[in-house]
Short mmCIF file of C-alpha atoms in Angstrom, two decimals:
data_model
loop_
_atom_site.label_atom_id
_atom_site.label_comp_id
_atom_site.label_asym_id
_atom_site.label_seq_id
_atom_site.Cartn_x
_atom_site.Cartn_y
_atom_site.Cartn_z
CA UNK A 1244 -30.10 16.33 33.62
CA UNK A 1245 -30.85 14.06 30.65
CA UNK A 1246 -32.11 17.01 28.63
CA UNK A 1247 -28.62 18.50 28.90
CA UNK A 1248 -26.53 15.32 28.70
CA UNK A 1249 -28.20 13.71 25.67
CA UNK A 1250 -27.71 16.69 23.30
CA UNK A 1251 -24.10 17.01 24.47
CA UNK A 1252 -23.49 13.31 23.79
CA UNK A 1253 -25.13 13.59 20.36
CA UNK A 1254 -22.91 16.54 19.44
CA UNK A 1255 -19.83 14.71 20.75
CA UNK A 1256 -20.70 11.60 18.72
CA UNK A 1257 -21.19 13.67 15.57
CA UNK A 1258 -17.92 15.57 16.01
CA UNK A 1259 -16.04 12.36 16.80
CA UNK A 1260 -17.42 10.75 13.63
CA UNK A 1261 -16.41 13.77 11.54
CA UNK A 1262 -12.92 13.80 13.06
CA UNK A 1263 -12.37 10.09 12.47
CA UNK A 1264 -13.73 10.36 8.92
CA UNK A 1265 -11.35 13.23 8.22
CA UNK A 1266 -8.41 11.30 9.67
CA UNK A 1267 -9.13 8.23 7.58
CA UNK A 1268 -9.53 10.35 4.45
CA UNK A 1269 -6.11 11.88 5.14
CA UNK A 1270 -4.68 8.39 5.57
CA UNK A 1271 -6.02 7.32 2.20
CA UNK A 1272 -4.64 10.52 0.65
CA UNK A 1273 -1.26 9.72 2.18
CA UNK A 1274 -1.24 6.34 0.49
CA UNK A 1275 -2.12 7.98 -2.81
CA UNK A 1276 0.81 10.38 -2.41
CA UNK A 1277 3.13 7.47 -1.69
CA UNK A 1278 1.96 5.66 -4.82
CA UNK A 1279 2.41 8.75 -7.02
CA UNK A 1280 5.95 8.99 -5.68
CA UNK A 1281 6.58 5.33 -6.57
CA UNK A 1282 5.14 5.81 -10.08
CA UNK A 1283 7.33 8.90 -10.63
CA UNK A 1284 10.37 6.86 -9.58
CA UNK A 1285 9.40 4.22 -12.11
CA UNK A 1286 9.20 6.85 -14.85
CA UNK A 1287 12.59 8.28 -13.86
CA UNK A 1288 14.25 4.83 -14.04
CA UNK A 1289 13.02 3.87 -17.51
CA UNK A 1290 15.10 6.16 -19.70
CA UNK A 1291 11.97 6.92 -21.73
CA UNK A 1292 11.33 3.25 -22.56
CA UNK A 1293 7.60 2.65 -22.11
CA UNK A 1294 7.95 -1.14 -22.18
CA UNK A 1295 10.49 -0.97 -19.37
CA UNK A 1296 8.09 1.36 -17.52
CA UNK A 1297 5.38 -1.31 -17.75
CA UNK A 1298 7.79 -3.94 -16.36
CA UNK A 1299 8.86 -1.73 -13.46
CA UNK A 1300 5.33 -0.68 -12.52
CA UNK A 1301 4.04 -4.26 -12.60
CA UNK A 1302 6.41 -5.28 -9.81
CA UNK A 1303 5.67 -2.25 -7.61
CA UNK A 1304 3.45 -2.75 -4.56
CA UNK A 1305 0.67 -0.42 -5.69
CA UNK A 1306 -2.15 -0.32 -3.13
CA UNK A 1307 -4.65 -3.17 -3.34
CA UNK A 1308 -7.08 -2.18 -0.59
CA UNK A 1309 -10.03 -1.73 -0.78
CA UNK A 1310 -9.46 -2.55 -4.45
CA UNK A 1311 -6.54 -2.02 -6.77
CA UNK A 1312 -6.11 1.71 -7.07
CA UNK A 1313 -6.37 3.02 -10.62
CA UNK A 1314 -3.47 4.95 -12.10
CA UNK A 1315 -2.37 6.48 -15.37
CA UNK A 1316 0.89 7.86 -16.74
CA UNK A 1317 0.91 10.30 -19.65
CA UNK A 1318 3.97 11.46 -21.63
CA UNK A 1319 3.55 14.57 -23.74
CA UNK A 1320 -0.24 14.21 -23.45
CA UNK A 1321 -0.40 10.58 -24.62
CA UNK A 1322 -1.46 7.85 -22.21
CA UNK A 1323 1.51 5.44 -22.02
CA UNK A 1324 0.44 3.20 -19.15
CA UNK A 1325 -2.77 2.78 -17.15
CA UNK A 1326 -4.71 0.28 -15.14
CA UNK A 1327 -7.74 -1.30 -16.74
CA UNK A 1328 -10.88 0.81 -16.38
CA UNK A 1329 -9.06 4.08 -15.72
CA UNK A 1330 -11.84 6.58 -16.42
CA UNK A 1331 -9.55 9.34 -17.73
CA UNK A 1332 -8.24 9.45 -21.31
CA UNK A 1333 -6.37 12.67 -20.54
CA UNK A 1334 -4.75 13.68 -17.25
CA UNK A 1335 -7.63 14.54 -14.90
CA UNK A 1336 -6.05 17.85 -13.89
CA UNK A 1337 -3.67 20.39 -15.38
CA UNK A 1338 -2.17 21.19 -11.99
CA UNK A 1339 -0.58 18.97 -9.38
CA UNK A 1340 -2.59 18.09 -6.30
CA UNK A 1341 -5.69 16.41 -4.94
CA UNK A 1342 -9.09 16.88 -6.53
CA UNK A 1343 -12.47 15.25 -6.79
CA UNK A 1344 -13.75 14.48 -10.27
CA UNK A 1345 -16.93 13.00 -11.70
CA UNK A 1346 -16.76 10.86 -14.82
CA UNK A 1347 -19.91 9.24 -16.23
CA UNK A 1348 -21.70 9.87 -12.95
CA UNK A 1349 -19.02 8.23 -10.79
CA UNK A 1350 -17.12 10.29 -8.22
CA UNK A 1351 -13.34 9.92 -7.92
CA UNK A 1352 -10.68 11.15 -5.51
CA UNK A 1353 -7.66 11.92 -7.70
CA UNK A 1354 -4.07 12.89 -7.04
CA UNK A 1355 -2.29 14.26 -10.08
CA UNK A 1356 1.39 15.11 -10.38
CA UNK A 1357 2.41 17.20 -13.38
CA UNK A 1358 6.12 17.24 -14.23
CA UNK A 1359 7.55 19.68 -16.79
CA UNK A 1360 9.92 18.42 -19.45
CA UNK A 1361 13.35 17.84 -17.92
CA UNK A 1362 16.44 15.68 -18.38
CA UNK A 1363 15.07 13.34 -15.68
CA UNK A 1364 12.01 12.78 -17.86
CA UNK A 1365 14.04 12.45 -21.07
CA UNK A 1366 12.68 15.83 -22.14
CA UNK A 1367 9.06 14.65 -21.89
CA UNK A 1368 6.19 16.39 -20.12
CA UNK A 1369 4.92 13.74 -17.66
CA UNK A 1370 1.60 13.51 -15.82
CA UNK A 1371 0.96 10.81 -13.21
CA UNK A 1372 -2.44 10.29 -11.60
CA UNK A 1373 -3.88 7.84 -9.10
CA UNK A 1374 -7.61 7.58 -8.45
CA UNK A 1375 -9.94 6.04 -5.89
CA UNK A 1376 -13.69 5.77 -6.31
CA UNK A 1377 -15.26 8.05 -3.70
CA UNK A 1378 -17.84 5.34 -2.98
CA UNK A 1379 -15.11 2.86 -1.92
CA UNK A 1380 -13.49 5.45 0.35
CA UNK A 1381 -16.85 6.28 1.94
CA UNK A 1382 -17.68 2.59 2.42
CA UNK A 1383 -14.36 1.96 4.17
CA UNK A 1384 -14.90 4.91 6.49
CA UNK A 1385 -18.47 3.79 7.25
CA UNK A 1386 -17.27 0.25 7.95
CA UNK A 1387 -14.64 1.37 10.45
CA UNK A 1388 -17.13 3.70 12.11
CA UNK A 1389 -19.78 0.97 12.29
CA UNK A 1390 -17.28 -1.42 13.82
CA UNK A 1391 -16.38 1.24 16.36
CA UNK A 1392 -12.73 1.25 15.33
CA UNK A 1393 -11.62 4.86 15.78
CA UNK A 1394 -8.28 3.47 17.01
CA UNK A 1395 -7.70 1.98 13.56
CA UNK A 1396 -8.67 5.24 11.92
CA UNK A 1397 -6.12 7.01 14.13
CA UNK A 1398 -3.45 4.48 13.09
CA UNK A 1399 -4.36 5.04 9.44
CA UNK A 1400 -4.11 8.79 9.96
CA UNK A 1401 -0.67 8.51 11.57
CA UNK A 1402 0.58 6.24 8.77
CA UNK A 1403 -0.84 8.58 6.13
CA UNK A 1404 0.86 11.56 7.78
CA UNK A 1405 4.16 9.68 7.81
CA UNK A 1406 3.80 8.73 4.13
CA UNK A 1407 3.00 12.35 3.24
CA UNK A 1408 6.14 13.49 5.08
CA UNK A 1409 8.27 10.83 3.35
CA UNK A 1410 6.90 11.95 0.00
CA UNK A 1411 7.84 15.57 0.77
CA UNK A 1412 4.35 16.90 1.47
CA UNK A 1413 3.32 18.70 4.62
CA UNK A 1414 0.44 17.01 6.43
CA UNK A 1415 -2.27 19.35 7.72
#
């Protein structure tokens, strides 16, 4: 009996770990999407004034866990506002969406939103990106798994799905 039960339990544990890891990754992606939406709102409210943009962004509740998420805002290809240590001088992608990037040997999970020139953007081509170090995401997932907190991972997944829906994206 044990020769049958133990392999089944091992497979179940592996699949459960993969499922929880996926859910937590989606939750973190949902928070990134929410922050991109907030940054885009800040850009829309500035009337093209980069100093006002800085003031607006500084009072926004940009994610601070597990560390302050890095972000950058480019107008017509020029970086106009970024967190310290943002590893990208140019927008990390030419298309909108999630991607993984490596800069100087460090892996990043990046969400980029590219906006064409429009009256809302004062005729400027805008790119907004938020980035998480992949190592921090992996450490958070490992910590929750080590603590045996799949319930928290499920809560994170549900919140991430809700934030994706609020931001206009379809959760998968």
